[in-house]
Structures are given as C-alpha cells and as structure tokens.
Short mmCIF file of C-alpha atoms in Angstrom, two decimals:
data_model
loop_
_atom_site.label_atom_id
_atom_site.label_comp_id
_atom_site.label_asym_id
_atom_site.label_seq_id
_atom_site.Cartn_x
_atom_site.Cartn_y
_atom_site.Cartn_z
CA GLY H 296 130.85 174.30 49.92
CA TRP H 297 134.03 174.16 48.11
CA LEU H 298 134.83 170.40 48.70
CA ALA H 299 132.57 167.50 48.44
CA SER H 300 133.07 164.13 49.91
CA SER H 301 132.73 161.15 47.61
CA GLY H 302 132.66 158.13 49.64
CA THR H 303 135.79 155.66 48.93
CA ARG H 304 137.21 158.08 46.14
CA GLY H 305 138.01 160.56 48.74
CA THR H 306 137.55 164.26 48.96
CA ILE H 307 137.46 166.31 45.54
CA VAL H 308 136.48 170.00 44.52
CA SER H 309 132.89 170.44 44.40
CA THR H 310 131.15 170.62 41.15
CA SER H 311 128.85 173.65 42.43
CA LEU H 312 131.06 176.30 43.93
CA PRO H 313 129.76 179.09 46.04
CA ASP H 314 128.44 182.19 44.56
CA SER H 315 130.95 184.36 46.36
CA LEU H 316 134.18 183.76 46.52
CA THR H 317 134.84 186.19 49.49
CA PRO H 318 135.40 184.07 52.83
CA VAL H 319 132.50 184.38 55.24
CA PRO H 320 133.67 184.72 59.01
CA GLN H 321 132.09 181.74 60.66
CA ALA H 322 130.99 182.16 64.55
CA SER H 323 131.50 179.31 66.89
CA PRO H 324 128.44 176.62 67.18
CA LEU H 325 127.98 178.05 70.93
CA ALA H 326 127.41 181.65 69.64
CA LYS H 327 125.31 180.59 66.91
CA ALA H 328 123.10 178.71 69.41
CA SER H 329 123.19 181.85 71.64
CA THR H 330 122.00 183.99 68.93
CA VAL H 331 119.30 181.94 67.91
CA MET H 332 117.80 181.54 71.26
CA ASN H 333 117.84 185.32 71.69
CA ALA H 334 115.82 185.80 68.56
CA GLU H 335 113.57 183.03 68.67
CA TYR H 336 112.12 182.65 72.55
CA GLN H 337 112.22 184.36 75.83
CA PHE H 338 113.49 182.73 78.75
CA LYS H 339 114.00 183.83 82.44
CA LYS H 340 117.14 185.56 83.17
CA PRO H 341 118.92 185.64 86.54
CA PRO H 342 118.58 188.61 88.70
CA ALA H 343 121.53 191.24 88.68
CA ARG H 344 122.39 190.08 92.27
CA SER H 345 122.51 186.04 92.00
CA LEU H 346 121.92 184.00 94.76
CA ALA H 347 125.13 181.63 93.46
CA ILE H 348 128.51 181.61 95.17
CA PRO H 349 130.95 183.22 92.98
CA ALA H 350 133.86 181.37 91.44
CA GLY H 351 137.20 181.64 93.03
CA LYS H 352 138.87 181.08 96.36
CA TRP H 353 137.12 182.90 98.85
CA LEU H 354 136.83 182.47 102.95
CA LYS H 355 133.22 181.93 102.89
CA LEU H 356 131.30 183.24 106.03
CA ASP H 357 128.28 181.13 105.75
CA GLU H 358 124.75 181.77 107.49
CA GLY H 359 124.76 178.96 110.05
CA ALA H 360 126.12 175.89 108.65
CA PRO H 361 127.76 173.04 110.57
CA ASP H 362 131.48 171.96 110.28
CA GLY H 363 131.44 169.26 107.79
CA ARG H 364 135.03 168.31 108.72
CA LEU H 365 133.85 166.82 112.03
CA PHE H 366 131.39 164.23 111.05
CA PRO H 367 133.04 160.66 111.10
CA LYS H 368 133.54 159.62 107.65
CA ASP H 369 134.15 155.99 108.42
CA VAL H 370 130.78 155.92 110.06
CA LEU H 371 129.29 157.46 106.73
CA ALA H 372 131.01 155.17 104.40
CA ARG H 373 129.74 151.82 106.63
CA ALA H 374 126.35 153.33 106.33
CA TYR H 375 126.56 153.69 102.54
CA ARG H 376 128.24 150.46 102.15
CA SER H 377 125.21 148.81 104.35
CA ALA H 378 122.46 150.72 102.18
CA LEU H 379 123.90 149.60 99.14
CA TYR H 380 123.96 145.82 99.77
CA ARG H 381 120.37 146.04 101.23
CA ALA H 382 118.95 147.98 98.50
CA ALA H 383 120.32 145.27 95.99
CA ARG H 384 119.29 142.23 98.00
CA GLU H 385 115.91 143.64 98.25
CA ASN H 386 115.66 144.99 94.58
CA ARG H 387 115.32 148.44 95.69
CA LEU H 388 117.73 150.20 93.02
CA GLN H 389 114.87 150.68 90.63
CA TYR H 390 112.59 154.01 90.25
CA ARG H 391 110.49 154.03 93.24
CA ASP H 392 108.18 156.17 95.46
CA PRO H 393 108.76 160.16 94.81
CA ARG H 394 107.90 160.59 98.56
CA GLY H 395 111.45 159.38 99.34
CA SER H 396 112.75 156.02 101.14
CA ILE H 397 110.17 154.34 103.24
CA MET H 398 113.14 153.44 105.82
CA LEU H 399 113.98 157.15 106.08
CA ARG H 400 110.35 158.36 106.16
CA GLU H 401 109.74 156.16 109.03
CA GLU H 402 112.84 157.37 110.79
CA VAL H 403 112.11 160.91 110.20
CA ALA H 404 108.60 160.49 111.58
CA GLY H 405 109.89 158.79 114.44
CA MET H 406 112.21 161.44 115.28
CA LEU H 407 109.67 164.38 114.96
CA LYS H 408 107.41 162.34 117.10
CA ALA H 409 109.91 161.51 119.99
CA GLN H 410 111.74 164.84 119.78
CA ARG H 411 109.46 167.49 118.64
CA GLY H 412 105.84 166.55 119.48
CA LEU H 413 104.48 165.84 115.99
CA MET H 414 102.27 162.99 115.85
CA VAL H 415 102.74 162.00 112.66
CA THR H 416 103.73 158.67 110.34
CA ALA H 417 106.06 157.88 107.35
CA GLU H 418 102.58 158.80 105.31
CA ASN H 419 102.81 162.44 106.48
CA ILE H 420 106.70 162.62 105.20
CA CYS H 421 108.06 163.57 101.79
CA ILE H 422 111.95 163.36 101.48
CA THR H 423 113.26 166.45 99.41
CA ARG H 424 116.85 167.47 98.36
CA GLY H 425 117.16 169.90 101.24
CA SER H 426 114.83 172.24 102.87
CA GLN H 427 114.91 174.86 100.05
CA MET H 428 113.02 172.28 97.72
CA GLY H 429 110.69 171.58 100.48
CA ILE H 430 109.90 175.42 100.41
CA PHE H 431 109.63 175.41 96.90
CA MET H 432 107.47 172.45 96.73
CA ALA H 433 105.16 173.61 99.23
CA ALA H 434 104.95 177.28 96.94
CA ARG H 435 104.10 175.13 93.94
CA ILE H 436 101.01 173.26 95.38
CA LEU H 437 99.87 176.50 97.51
CA ILE H 438 100.31 179.67 95.18
CA GLN H 439 98.66 180.73 92.04
CA PRO H 440 99.85 184.07 90.24
CA GLY H 441 98.94 187.04 92.36
CA ASP H 442 98.48 185.38 95.73
CA ALA H 443 99.86 187.05 98.72
CA VAL H 444 102.46 185.52 100.64
CA LEU H 445 103.65 187.09 103.94
CA VAL H 446 107.17 187.35 104.90
CA GLU H 447 109.01 189.21 107.60
CA ALA H 448 110.60 192.09 107.35
CA LEU H 449 113.90 190.35 107.59
CA THR H 450 113.76 186.88 106.16
CA TYR H 451 115.27 183.99 104.27
CA GLU H 452 116.02 185.09 100.49
CA PRO H 453 116.17 181.98 98.71
CA ALA H 454 112.36 181.37 100.07
CA VAL H 455 111.33 184.59 98.79
CA ALA H 456 112.87 183.80 95.59
CA ALA H 457 111.16 180.50 95.49
CA PHE H 458 107.56 182.29 96.13
CA LYS H 459 108.21 184.88 93.46
CA SER H 460 109.07 182.06 90.95
CA CYS H 461 105.62 180.89 91.39
CA GLY H 462 104.05 184.20 90.69
CA ALA H 463 103.47 185.35 94.40
CA LYS H 464 102.95 188.87 95.61
CA ILE H 465 105.36 189.23 98.34
CA VAL H 466 103.87 191.32 101.46
CA SER H 467 106.53 192.19 104.10
CA VAL H 468 105.18 192.10 107.74
CA LYS H 469 107.07 193.89 110.67
CA LEU H 470 109.42 192.21 113.06
CA ASP H 471 110.52 192.96 116.44
CA LYS H 472 112.78 191.54 119.22
CA HIS H 473 110.01 188.95 120.00
CA GLY H 474 109.50 187.82 116.59
CA VAL H 475 106.91 188.61 113.98
CA ASP H 476 104.22 191.26 114.68
CA VAL H 477 101.06 189.37 114.64
CA GLU H 478 98.97 192.73 114.72
CA ASP H 479 100.71 193.47 111.38
CA ILE H 480 99.61 190.16 109.96
CA GLU H 481 96.08 190.78 110.83
CA ARG H 482 96.30 194.17 109.07
CA GLN H 483 97.76 192.77 105.82
CA CYS H 484 95.36 190.01 105.75
CA ARG H 485 92.58 192.48 105.55
CA LEU H 486 94.31 194.25 102.98
CA ASN H 487 95.50 191.30 100.81
CA ARG H 488 94.22 187.85 99.59
CA VAL H 489 96.76 185.92 101.69
CA ARG H 490 97.54 182.50 100.72
CA ALA H 491 100.18 181.50 103.12
CA ILE H 492 102.84 182.97 105.57
CA PHE H 493 106.59 181.95 105.57
CA LEU H 494 107.99 181.65 109.27
CA THR H 495 111.25 180.52 110.98
CA PRO H 496 109.76 181.07 114.55
CA HIS H 497 112.36 178.67 116.31
CA HIS H 498 115.27 180.99 115.51
CA GLN H 499 113.99 183.51 113.25
CA PHE H 500 116.29 183.94 110.19
CA PRO H 501 118.45 185.82 110.21
CA THR H 502 117.92 187.58 113.86
CA THR H 503 117.82 184.44 115.79
CA VAL H 504 115.06 185.34 118.13
CA ALA H 505 112.42 182.70 118.99
CA LEU H 506 108.84 183.72 118.54
CA ARG H 507 106.95 184.01 121.61
CA PRO H 508 104.33 181.27 122.69
CA ASP H 509 101.33 183.96 122.71
CA ARG H 510 102.24 185.33 119.43
CA ARG H 511 102.24 181.53 118.02
CA LEU H 512 98.82 181.29 119.41
CA ARG H 513 97.63 184.29 118.02
CA LEU H 514 99.15 183.81 114.56
CA LEU H 515 97.38 180.15 114.40
CA GLU H 516 94.03 181.88 115.22
CA LEU H 517 94.54 184.37 112.23
CA ALA H 518 95.57 181.56 110.18
CA ARG H 519 92.18 179.79 110.74
CA GLN H 520 90.13 183.06 110.46
CA PHE H 521 91.75 183.99 107.19
CA ALA H 522 92.37 180.52 105.78
CA PHE H 523 95.86 180.86 105.09
CA ALA H 524 98.80 178.20 105.19
CA VAL H 525 101.61 178.48 107.31
CA ILE H 526 105.10 177.17 106.13
CA GLU H 527 107.10 176.56 109.09
CA ASP H 528 110.81 176.26 108.34
CA ASP H 529 112.48 174.55 111.48
CA TYR H 530 116.19 174.61 110.15
CA ASP H 531 118.25 173.95 113.06
CA HIS H 532 115.76 172.69 115.73
CA GLU H 533 118.34 170.57 117.67
CA TYR H 534 121.20 173.30 118.32
CA HIS H 535 120.12 175.09 121.80
CA PHE H 536 122.54 175.78 124.22
CA GLN H 537 120.86 177.14 127.37
CA SER H 538 117.39 175.52 127.64
CA GLN H 539 114.95 173.28 126.08
CA PRO H 540 113.64 174.76 122.56
CA LEU H 541 109.92 175.35 122.11
CA LEU H 542 108.13 172.80 120.24
CA PRO H 543 107.47 173.58 116.64
CA MET H 544 103.79 175.25 115.68
CA ALA H 545 103.19 172.04 113.85
CA SER H 546 103.09 170.11 116.91
CA TYR H 547 99.80 171.73 118.25
CA ALA H 548 98.52 172.87 114.68
CA PRO H 549 99.31 170.11 112.22
CA GLU H 550 96.21 170.77 110.06
CA ARG H 551 97.37 174.26 109.06
CA ILE H 552 100.95 174.06 108.85
CA ILE H 553 103.33 172.63 106.29
CA TYR H 554 106.57 171.94 108.42
CA VAL H 555 109.80 171.92 106.50
CA GLY H 556 112.89 170.64 107.89
CA SER H 557 116.55 169.54 107.07
CA LEU H 558 119.11 166.79 108.04
CA SER H 559 121.88 169.20 106.69
CA LYS H 560 122.69 170.80 110.06
CA LEU H 561 122.41 167.44 111.87
CA LEU H 562 124.90 165.67 109.43
CA LEU H 563 126.31 167.14 106.26
CA PRO H 564 124.96 169.90 103.96
CA ALA H 565 126.37 167.93 101.06
CA LEU H 566 124.06 164.92 101.69
CA ARG H 567 121.19 166.93 100.43
CA ILE H 568 118.22 165.75 102.76
CA GLY H 569 115.54 167.79 103.84
CA TYR H 570 111.84 166.95 104.26
CA VAL H 571 108.29 168.01 104.44
CA CYS H 572 105.83 167.05 107.18
CA ALA H 573 102.04 167.85 106.37
CA PRO H 574 98.57 166.28 106.27
CA LEU H 575 98.29 163.20 103.87
CA GLN H 576 96.50 165.35 101.18
CA VAL H 577 99.33 167.82 101.02
CA ILE H 578 102.06 165.12 100.79
CA GLU H 579 100.16 163.41 97.88
CA SER H 580 100.34 166.76 96.01
CA ILE H 581 103.88 167.43 96.67
CA ALA H 582 104.79 163.89 95.61
CA HIS H 583 102.94 164.56 92.25
CA GLU H 584 105.33 167.99 92.12
CA VAL H 585 108.55 165.79 92.96
CA THR H 586 107.48 163.39 89.95
CA VAL H 587 107.67 166.37 87.57
CA LEU H 588 110.72 167.80 88.90
CA ASP H 589 113.15 164.83 89.39
CA SER H 590 110.80 161.84 89.73
CA MET H 591 112.64 160.51 92.62
CA GLY H 592 115.46 161.27 95.24
CA ASN H 593 118.82 159.13 96.02
CA THR H 594 117.52 155.85 97.50
CA LEU H 595 121.36 154.94 98.65
CA THR H 596 121.77 158.29 100.47
CA GLU H 597 118.41 158.24 101.99
CA ASP H 598 118.58 154.43 103.35
CA ALA H 599 122.34 155.23 104.56
CA VAL H 600 121.08 158.43 106.60
CA ALA H 601 118.01 156.10 107.85
CA GLU H 602 120.54 153.94 109.24
CA LEU H 603 122.61 156.66 110.83
CA ILE H 604 119.40 157.74 112.43
CA GLY H 605 118.13 154.09 113.60
CA THR H 606 121.61 153.17 114.82
CA GLY H 607 121.72 156.11 117.09
CA GLU H 608 124.56 157.87 115.28
CA VAL H 609 122.92 161.14 114.74
CA ARG H 610 121.71 161.39 118.33
CA ARG H 611 125.42 160.80 119.41
CA HIS H 612 126.83 163.22 116.99
CA VAL H 613 124.29 166.12 117.83
CA ARG H 614 125.36 165.61 121.56
CA LYS H 615 128.93 165.78 120.76
CA MET H 616 128.45 168.88 118.26
CA THR H 617 126.27 170.76 120.68
CA GLN H 618 129.35 170.91 123.05
CA VAL H 619 131.72 172.02 120.34
CA TYR H 620 129.46 174.34 118.87
CA ALA H 621 128.64 175.94 122.51
CA GLN H 622 132.38 176.55 122.71
CA ARG H 623 132.78 178.17 119.26
CA ARG H 624 129.66 180.13 119.98
CA ASP H 625 131.47 181.55 123.30
CA ALA H 626 134.75 182.23 121.34
CA PHE H 627 132.97 183.96 118.55
CA ALA H 628 131.18 186.39 121.13
CA LYS H 629 134.68 186.97 122.89
CA ALA H 630 136.31 187.70 119.45
CA LEU H 631 133.47 189.94 118.36
CA ASP H 632 133.62 192.03 121.56
CA GLU H 633 137.67 192.10 120.92
CA GLU H 634 137.76 192.72 117.05
CA LEU H 635 134.75 194.90 116.51
CA THR H 636 133.60 196.09 120.06
CA ASP H 637 133.48 199.82 118.89
CA MET H 638 131.42 198.81 115.66
CA VAL H 639 128.72 196.18 116.28
CA ASP H 640 125.81 195.26 118.57
CA PHE H 641 124.70 191.85 119.12
CA GLU H 642 123.38 189.16 121.46
CA VAL H 643 124.69 185.91 122.06
CA PRO H 644 122.15 183.61 120.52
CA ASP H 645 120.58 180.75 122.87
CA GLY H 646 120.82 178.33 120.08
CA GLY H 647 121.23 178.02 116.60
CA LEU H 648 124.67 178.26 114.52
CA ALA H 649 125.01 182.12 113.52
CA PHE H 650 125.13 185.54 115.24
CA TRP H 651 122.83 188.47 113.90
CA ILE H 652 125.33 191.38 114.09
CA ARG H 653 124.12 194.88 113.84
CA PHE H 654 126.21 197.99 112.91
CA ARG H 655 126.05 201.25 114.86
CA LYS H 656 127.00 203.21 111.94
CA LEU H 657 125.69 202.20 108.51
CA ALA H 658 128.92 203.60 106.79
CA ASP H 659 130.98 200.83 108.49
CA LEU H 660 128.78 198.07 106.96
CA ASP H 661 128.96 199.87 103.50
CA ARG H 662 132.70 199.96 103.56
CA ILE H 663 133.04 196.24 104.83
CA GLU H 664 130.53 195.03 101.95
CA LYS H 665 132.29 197.04 99.55
CA ASN H 666 135.96 196.21 100.32
CA ALA H 667 135.45 192.57 101.33
CA PRO H 668 135.78 190.97 98.02
CA ASP H 669 139.35 192.38 97.55
CA LEU H 670 140.09 190.63 101.08
CA GLY H 671 138.83 187.20 99.90
CA LEU H 672 135.75 187.29 101.91
CA GLN H 673 132.49 186.20 100.92
CA PHE H 674 129.06 186.56 102.63
CA ALA H 675 125.28 187.07 102.18
CA ALA H 676 124.80 190.78 101.79
CA SER H 677 122.84 192.82 104.35
CA ARG H 678 120.18 193.98 101.70
CA SER H 679 119.52 190.09 100.95
CA PHE H 680 117.45 189.70 104.10
CA ILE H 681 115.50 192.85 103.68
CA THR H 682 111.88 192.78 102.28
CA ARG H 683 110.71 196.27 103.47
CA PRO H 684 112.14 199.65 103.54
CA GLY H 685 113.51 200.74 107.07
CA ALA H 686 114.35 197.20 107.89
CA THR H 687 117.45 196.87 110.09
CA ARG H 688 120.54 196.10 107.83
CA GLY H 689 123.04 193.79 109.78
CA LEU H 690 124.99 190.84 108.83
CA ARG H 691 124.46 187.06 109.77
CA ILE H 692 127.40 185.32 110.22
CA GLY H 693 127.82 181.38 111.11
CA PHE H 694 130.29 180.48 113.86
CA ALA H 695 129.98 176.58 113.58
CA SER H 696 131.82 175.74 110.43
CA LEU H 697 134.79 178.01 111.56
CA SER H 698 137.56 177.04 113.78
CA GLU H 699 138.37 179.34 116.37
CA ARG H 700 141.42 180.62 114.66
CA ASP H 701 139.57 181.14 111.25
CA ALA H 702 136.90 182.77 112.87
CA ARG H 703 139.19 185.38 114.46
CA ALA H 704 141.10 185.74 111.21
CA ALA H 705 137.66 186.40 109.51
CA LEU H 706 136.56 189.30 112.12
CA LYS H 707 140.05 190.72 111.69
CA ALA H 708 139.22 190.83 107.81
CA LEU H 709 136.00 192.33 108.44
CA ARG H 710 137.68 195.13 110.72
CA GLN H 711 140.11 195.61 107.91
CA ALA H 712 137.39 195.91 105.37
CA ALA H 713 135.72 198.55 107.40
CA LYS H 714 138.67 200.97 107.21
CA PRO H 715 138.02 203.89 104.98
#
C-alpha cells in the first residue's frame, strides 16, 4: 500500500499511506489458501495409514504384479502406432462412448467367451482405468449410505475403502482354507440389509485359496434368496500352474454378478486397463458414472490393447510368462524354505502371482513391520488385509515381478528385519 503504479508515468509513492507504519508479516499464497480452506469448509482427509506408496527409494514387495520389464516394448510401440493412425483415419480422436473403445470391448467379450465361459457381447462390457475403478463404479451404482456390504475376514483393502467411500456398512464374514464361509454369509444376511458381497473366488486375496464349487453354488442360492449382488474380482485368471482353473461364477449366474477384471496382469499395470462385465442395464448405469468421473478413457491405449489381443500377442505373452512365473514361484518357495524356514508357514500356490506367508510367532512379524523401512523394504502391512478381530495376520508377497536374485535379497532383508 506504500506505492502506486500510474501507467506510463511509472511507480510513485502512494497519496494514501497505510494507517500503521509497522510492517505486517505476509503469509505465502499457499498458506493463505490453506487457512481459508480450513476455516470455510470441511473436506475428507486421508486415513492415518494411507493407501499410497511413500516417497523415496524402496525395494517394493508387491502383492502379485507381473514383471513389466518382460513385455516386448517394440510390440507395444507398433500397436500404439497402428492405433494412432487408424483412429485418425476414422475420426475417432474426439470425445466418445464412456463404455470404452468398441474394438477393445469386442475383444474383451470374445476373450471372456472363449476362455472363461461368459456368454457376453460388447454391450455387456465397460472399460475402466484398472479393476479398482471397476470396483468403485460397482459400489457407486449399488450402495446407498447404510447398506451392508459383505467382505471376507481377509480381503483387498482398496475395495473396502471404495465401499466405505459410498457409505457402506462393512460386515466381515468368516474365511477358512476352502474360502468364504457360506453359512456365515447366511447368518449375516439375516442380521443385516445386505446389498452386495465382494469376493475374489478364483485366487482369494490375500490367501490365494480357490473357493470350492459347492460353496460357489450355495453362495449364488443365497444371493437369489436375499437379493444381493455379487461383485466378483477375477484379477489374475490366466496364471494357473498345475491344472485348469475353475470358470468364474459369472459364467453360470450372469444375472446376479458384476464381474470385474483387469488386463494389468496380462500386459502392464501402467496401461491402466480394466473392465466390468455385467447385464446391459448395469453397464448403462456404470457408463453414466464414468461420464461423471472422467467422461471417457484413453482411445489410443484401448485400441492398442485391442490390437494386441486380436493379433494373438497377449496369448503368446501369457503362455511365455506362465512358464517364467512358474519357475520364479518354485524358486521363491525354495528361498522361503532356506531363508525363513524356522519362522513361517506357507503353501505353494496353484496359481496367481503371490504367496500368503503366515508367521509362527507374531513377534517376528511385528519386528519385521517395524524395522522394514530402515532396511528400504516396503510392502502391504499385515493388518491392511484384516476386516475382523482374530483374523490371521500374514504377509502377501508377490514373486513374479522380482528376479530370483532380487527375491532372495528381499527375503534376506526380511530375515534381518526380524532380529530383535
């Protein structure tokens, strides 16, 4: 307020000086904005234990991701180039269908029909930015505040967070070595207004067990009886090492199930391609939610992935990776036996890309989780999987994204972290 600008005359002393001659410290614009925001309105703050990966240099022990280094980059580059030229030629670089690229929807529908027994068309598919977005979209169209959503005693934390964000009441149901306890599901249905159940029946997350066929059928009977939806997350269907995988529940009860899948495990997580498969009316509702969230996806990426599926590149890559990951699984089991044999129990998984590791002494697990950051290790906390008191604590450690050498080093670091 001491100076005034006067056009071409320049800057001169103001004719109206401030009342106080004592300089007042000025906060930065960002600090002012923060103060105003805190004072004028409320907003949701992240939980104390955030889902985000902390900054810094870490050895990330994931929960079952593929090794992105192994996908042929020249093949992906050619697919992108082809998608760009084709989309430009056909004038498809504008805003378009919120359900996703028709090319990719047709390829996904064909894949689900041929390989997973789902009798669907492109009209039953909505492309999403990963399976997490698919779970969230399902939650958006299903849940009203106060509705109960059943989840297993051990489950996928981001899914629980999605349901809670929509106002769901989370109800935990029991889990054993054969999968979710269907008798407990019935008990909870008689006690609560259940709107949906979230399941990972193919390879239960995090324990990796497969839900037995008789329990699947009983669960579907309960879904019809109590009129709730089943959200089936089939996140790594292709990777099975010892026998043919069970077909998804959606293949024999499509009217009751919202089937969520991902191409991240088949290709690259960075491509962010997932999908929802459901009855037409459900897909129309989800498509509306997509328009509210981000209007549309990425045409070029979706068309490029459609070409990779259509030309057989995805199937060839999966066949090759299945052999690679089977070897890494066996090597990881051997390393676990040698490095942590006196501390842990585990079963070698029939499929999937991760191990579920249980500790004989919880004190060892507590020390590992306390000391791991100092050793540069980052992994999902054992309590992040738990939805009810008394559930088994353990670590879910992915083996596919690590070379045998890196996996061995990680297990040695876990051993080091367990020392008092």
